[in-house]
Short mmCIF file of C-alpha atoms in Angstrom, two decimals:
data_model
loop_
_atom_site.label_atom_id
_atom_site.label_comp_id
_atom_site.label_asym_id
_atom_site.label_seq_id
_atom_site.Cartn_x
_atom_site.Cartn_y
_atom_site.Cartn_z
CA UNK A 1 74.05 90.86 88.16
CA UNK A 2 75.63 90.24 91.69
CA UNK A 3 79.26 89.03 91.65
CA UNK A 4 81.19 88.00 94.80
CA UNK A 5 84.98 88.61 94.70
CA UNK A 6 87.31 87.12 97.12
CA UNK A 7 91.01 87.81 97.78
CA UNK A 8 92.30 84.61 99.39
CA UNK A 9 93.86 84.50 102.84
CA UNK A 10 94.87 87.51 104.89
CA UNK A 11 97.85 89.81 105.13
CA UNK A 12 99.38 87.80 108.13
CA UNK A 13 98.41 84.32 107.08
CA UNK A 14 101.37 81.94 107.95
CA UNK A 15 103.59 80.83 105.01
CA UNK A 16 101.55 82.66 102.25
CA UNK A 17 104.36 84.70 100.75
CA UNK A 18 106.80 84.87 97.88
CA UNK A 19 109.99 82.84 98.10
CA UNK A 20 112.82 84.74 99.81
CA UNK A 21 115.45 83.82 97.26
CA UNK A 22 113.38 85.28 94.33
CA UNK A 23 111.65 88.15 96.29
CA UNK A 24 113.71 89.41 99.32
CA UNK A 25 110.76 91.36 100.42
CA UNK A 26 108.63 88.17 100.88
CA UNK A 27 105.61 89.83 99.37
CA UNK A 28 102.50 88.38 101.07
CA UNK A 29 100.05 86.45 98.93
CA UNK A 30 97.07 88.48 100.09
CA UNK A 31 98.73 91.64 98.91
CA UNK A 32 98.94 90.07 95.47
CA UNK A 33 95.51 88.73 95.57
CA UNK A 34 93.83 91.94 96.85
CA UNK A 35 95.68 94.09 94.22
CA UNK A 36 94.06 92.11 91.48
CA UNK A 37 90.64 91.67 93.27
CA UNK A 38 90.39 95.43 93.86
CA UNK A 39 90.79 96.11 90.16
CA UNK A 40 88.45 93.31 89.11
CA UNK A 41 85.77 94.93 91.35
CA UNK A 42 86.44 98.41 89.72
CA UNK A 43 86.14 96.88 86.25
CA UNK A 44 82.96 95.09 86.99
CA UNK A 45 81.29 97.99 88.71
CA UNK A 46 82.14 100.13 85.65
CA UNK A 47 80.22 97.58 83.60
CA UNK A 48 77.09 97.89 85.86
CA UNK A 49 77.69 94.92 88.09
CA UNK A 50 76.97 94.86 91.88
CA UNK A 51 80.00 93.46 93.63
CA UNK A 52 80.85 92.07 97.15
CA UNK A 53 84.28 91.44 98.68
CA UNK A 54 84.30 88.31 100.77
CA UNK A 55 87.63 88.88 102.41
CA UNK A 56 88.69 91.70 104.84
CA UNK A 57 89.72 94.51 102.49
CA UNK A 58 92.33 95.63 105.03
CA UNK A 59 93.99 92.20 105.05
CA UNK A 60 94.20 92.32 108.88
CA UNK A 61 91.95 89.27 109.36
CA UNK A 62 92.09 86.00 107.47
CA UNK A 63 88.31 85.67 107.34
CA UNK A 64 87.27 81.95 107.83
CA UNK A 65 86.41 80.13 104.56
CA UNK A 66 82.91 79.23 105.82
CA UNK A 67 82.20 83.00 106.66
CA UNK A 68 83.27 83.85 103.14
CA UNK A 69 81.01 81.45 101.31
CA UNK A 70 78.28 82.07 103.78
CA UNK A 71 78.35 85.72 102.91
CA UNK A 72 78.23 84.98 99.15
CA UNK A 73 75.30 82.70 99.64
CA UNK A 74 73.34 84.99 101.86
CA UNK A 75 73.83 87.89 99.49
CA UNK A 76 72.51 85.79 96.63
CA UNK A 77 75.50 86.23 94.39
CA UNK A 78 75.08 85.00 90.76
CA UNK A 79 78.90 84.16 90.43
CA UNK A 80 81.80 83.84 92.76
CA UNK A 81 85.48 84.32 91.99
CA UNK A 82 88.21 83.60 94.49
CA UNK A 83 91.68 85.02 93.54
CA UNK A 84 94.90 83.32 94.78
CA UNK A 85 98.52 82.86 93.96
CA UNK A 86 100.06 79.39 93.97
CA UNK A 87 103.21 77.79 95.40
CA UNK A 88 104.93 74.37 95.02
CA UNK A 89 107.57 75.04 92.37
CA UNK A 90 110.28 75.62 95.08
CA UNK A 91 112.45 77.82 93.18
CA UNK A 92 112.06 76.03 89.85
CA UNK A 93 111.18 77.61 86.57
CA UNK A 94 107.69 76.04 85.94
CA UNK A 95 104.35 77.66 86.88
CA UNK A 96 101.59 79.34 85.13
CA UNK A 97 97.83 80.02 85.95
CA UNK A 98 95.28 77.44 87.02
CA UNK A 99 91.48 78.06 87.16
CA UNK A 100 89.62 75.64 89.43
CA UNK A 101 85.96 74.52 89.67
CA UNK A 102 84.70 72.00 92.18
CA UNK A 103 85.16 68.50 91.09
CA UNK A 104 81.66 67.45 92.38
CA UNK A 105 79.73 70.40 91.02
CA UNK A 106 80.39 70.74 87.32
CA UNK A 107 77.66 72.67 85.46
CA UNK A 108 77.49 74.35 82.11
CA UNK A 109 77.73 77.81 83.89
CA UNK A 110 80.75 76.98 86.10
CA UNK A 111 82.58 75.35 83.17
CA UNK A 112 81.71 78.33 80.96
CA UNK A 113 83.01 80.80 83.58
CA UNK A 114 86.22 78.74 84.07
CA UNK A 115 87.04 78.58 80.44
CA UNK A 116 86.19 82.37 79.86
CA UNK A 117 88.30 83.54 82.78
CA UNK A 118 91.31 81.45 81.73
CA UNK A 119 91.16 82.46 78.07
CA UNK A 120 90.72 86.20 78.90
CA UNK A 121 93.67 86.00 81.45
CA UNK A 122 95.97 84.46 78.96
CA UNK A 123 94.72 86.89 76.36
CA UNK A 124 95.62 89.75 78.49
CA UNK A 125 99.06 88.60 79.89
CA UNK A 126 100.28 86.12 77.30
CA UNK A 127 100.83 82.40 77.64
CA UNK A 128 103.22 81.41 80.45
CA UNK A 129 103.94 78.37 82.64
CA UNK A 130 103.96 74.78 82.07
CA UNK A 131 100.72 73.66 83.56
CA UNK A 132 99.45 70.43 81.91
CA UNK A 133 95.85 70.99 83.11
CA UNK A 134 95.18 74.87 83.57
CA UNK A 135 91.47 74.06 83.67
CA UNK A 136 91.32 71.90 86.73
CA UNK A 137 88.76 70.44 89.16
CA UNK A 138 89.34 70.15 92.92
CA UNK A 139 87.72 69.75 96.16
CA UNK A 140 88.28 73.30 97.45
CA UNK A 141 85.93 75.11 99.86
CA UNK A 142 85.48 78.24 97.99
CA UNK A 143 84.03 76.45 94.91
CA UNK A 144 82.45 73.75 96.89
CA UNK A 145 80.34 75.53 99.40
CA UNK A 146 78.98 78.21 97.17
CA UNK A 147 75.33 78.02 95.99
CA UNK A 148 76.31 79.71 92.70
CA UNK A 149 78.73 78.86 89.90
CA UNK A 150 82.25 79.58 91.34
CA UNK A 151 85.93 79.43 90.24
CA UNK A 152 89.24 79.78 92.13
CA UNK A 153 91.96 81.44 90.13
CA UNK A 154 95.63 80.69 90.95
CA UNK A 155 97.10 83.64 88.98
CA UNK A 156 100.71 82.43 89.20
CA UNK A 157 103.37 80.79 91.32
CA UNK A 158 105.08 82.77 94.16
CA UNK A 159 108.06 80.49 94.27
CA UNK A 160 108.76 80.23 90.58
CA UNK A 161 111.73 81.91 88.94
CA UNK A 162 109.58 82.70 85.88
CA UNK A 163 106.23 83.61 87.53
CA UNK A 164 107.32 85.71 90.58
CA UNK A 165 108.88 88.60 88.55
CA UNK A 166 105.68 88.78 86.57
CA UNK A 167 103.12 88.66 89.40
CA UNK A 168 105.17 91.29 91.44
CA UNK A 169 104.98 93.73 88.45
CA UNK A 170 101.93 96.14 89.15
CA UNK A 171 101.58 96.62 85.34
CA UNK A 172 101.39 92.93 84.80
CA UNK A 173 98.97 92.63 87.66
CA UNK A 174 96.72 95.26 86.17
CA UNK A 175 96.69 93.36 82.87
CA UNK A 176 95.71 90.21 84.70
CA UNK A 177 92.96 91.87 86.60
CA UNK A 178 91.56 93.27 83.42
CA UNK A 179 91.72 89.85 81.74
CA UNK A 180 89.89 88.15 84.63
CA UNK A 181 87.18 90.90 84.62
CA UNK A 182 86.76 90.48 80.92
CA UNK A 183 86.36 86.73 81.32
CA UNK A 184 83.68 87.19 83.90
CA UNK A 185 81.76 89.57 81.65
CA UNK A 186 82.10 87.31 78.75
CA UNK A 187 80.72 84.24 80.66
CA UNK A 188 77.83 86.27 82.17
CA UNK A 189 76.86 88.13 78.95
CA UNK A 190 77.82 91.51 80.40
CA UNK A 191 78.83 94.21 77.98
CA UNK A 192 82.30 95.40 78.54
CA UNK A 193 82.80 99.05 79.05
CA UNK A 194 86.23 100.56 78.49
CA UNK A 195 87.64 102.79 81.18
CA UNK A 196 88.06 105.63 78.57
CA UNK A 197 84.39 105.36 77.45
CA UNK A 198 82.45 108.55 78.00
CA UNK A 199 79.55 108.45 80.58
CA UNK A 200 76.28 108.66 78.83
CA UNK A 201 74.35 111.82 79.51
CA UNK A 202 71.32 111.26 81.72
CA UNK A 203 68.03 111.66 79.83
CA UNK A 204 65.48 113.47 82.13
CA UNK A 205 61.96 111.92 82.14
CA UNK A 206 58.59 112.56 83.81
CA UNK A 207 56.89 110.58 86.58
CA UNK A 208 53.48 110.77 88.26
CA UNK A 209 53.17 110.29 92.05
CA UNK A 210 51.11 107.30 92.94
CA UNK A 211 51.24 107.44 96.80
CA UNK A 212 48.71 109.56 98.66
CA UNK A 213 51.72 111.62 100.00
CA UNK A 214 55.36 110.99 99.36
CA UNK A 215 58.39 112.39 101.24
CA UNK A 216 60.98 114.27 99.38
CA UNK A 217 64.29 113.68 101.08
CA UNK A 218 67.56 115.48 101.04
CA UNK A 219 69.32 112.47 99.58
CA UNK A 220 68.59 109.09 98.00
CA UNK A 221 67.37 107.02 100.98
CA UNK A 222 65.10 106.95 104.10
CA UNK A 223 67.95 108.03 106.36
CA UNK A 224 68.12 111.51 104.79
CA UNK A 225 66.01 114.27 106.19
CA UNK A 226 62.55 114.97 104.77
CA UNK A 227 62.66 118.30 102.92
CA UNK A 228 58.92 118.37 101.84
CA UNK A 229 56.20 116.23 100.64
CA UNK A 230 54.49 115.74 97.22
CA UNK A 231 50.91 114.61 96.49
CA UNK A 232 49.27 111.90 94.49
CA UNK A 233 48.82 112.78 90.81
CA UNK A 234 51.55 115.50 90.70
CA UNK A 235 53.97 115.26 87.88
CA UNK A 236 57.77 115.78 88.31
CA UNK A 237 60.78 115.65 86.16
CA UNK A 238 63.54 113.23 87.25
CA UNK A 239 67.07 114.41 86.41
CA UNK A 240 69.15 111.76 88.21
CA UNK A 241 68.94 108.28 89.66
CA UNK A 242 70.63 106.36 92.57
CA UNK A 243 70.06 103.04 94.14
CA UNK A 244 70.00 102.64 97.93
CA UNK A 245 69.85 98.95 98.44
CA UNK A 246 67.10 97.61 96.23
CA UNK A 247 65.26 100.98 95.97
CA UNK A 248 65.70 103.28 93.02
CA UNK A 249 65.59 106.89 93.86
CA UNK A 250 65.00 109.93 91.58
CA UNK A 251 66.31 113.46 91.91
CA UNK A 252 63.87 116.22 91.24
CA UNK A 253 64.66 118.87 88.65
CA UNK A 254 63.32 121.49 91.02
CA UNK A 255 66.20 120.89 93.33
CA UNK A 256 63.80 120.03 96.26
CA UNK A 257 65.41 116.52 96.80
CA UNK A 258 64.93 112.88 96.03
CA UNK A 259 61.92 110.62 95.93
CA UNK A 260 61.55 106.81 95.94
CA UNK A 261 60.48 105.84 92.39
CA UNK A 262 58.64 102.82 93.81
CA UNK A 263 55.75 105.17 94.44
CA UNK A 264 55.69 106.68 90.96
CA UNK A 265 54.72 105.71 87.45
CA UNK A 266 56.56 106.92 84.28
CA UNK A 267 54.65 109.17 81.86
#
């Protein structure tokens, strides 16, 4: 499963910050977005998902929207989630989360993703805000120009007297990130793995070399030095695995190095 994650805007995007009267530090929206996006990525990768951040993870550049969706499309993402924080309350007490899909591209998958992310987010942080339509449709670039099901999550309002203290709280943001990640997994049928879950022990297995000769490298990839070679028909025990791009590599029990498992067959 390949999931693209986007933290909206950039650190220095004009106007995207908390209201001064509520947050004297004027915390930038990208800071709030990225904090949640980073933890969503960690949760998903723990569950065995490949992820790709579409924004500049340093926040220094506000990556153009077309570049972000182009990156997701070129990568062949199965899902795309763009994380934002809203504004428009102007110091009032309203607010709450809203999850958007593109108004012109409803599908069973995008609608399922929208509902699952919203339900899991509320399940993690509790019901808040007064949004009459928290499951909304809009003509937004990040959900319109992707080739895959996509949602844009407005986690809360940066100018709400109710929402702002919540979204500034790191513990609350951690819960929100966990909720969003759980929602993605639920929609995609990905098994949720708790952070405290023990890592399963690797079970060694045997392979037979199918190539005439095969390089044994010092690491899992063709950029590593060749340590030795093995011959067609030889049998070896694999005691570890690692992906390098689309290629799965296996570590030899002998300690000699790694081989590409594309040129082997299991026994």
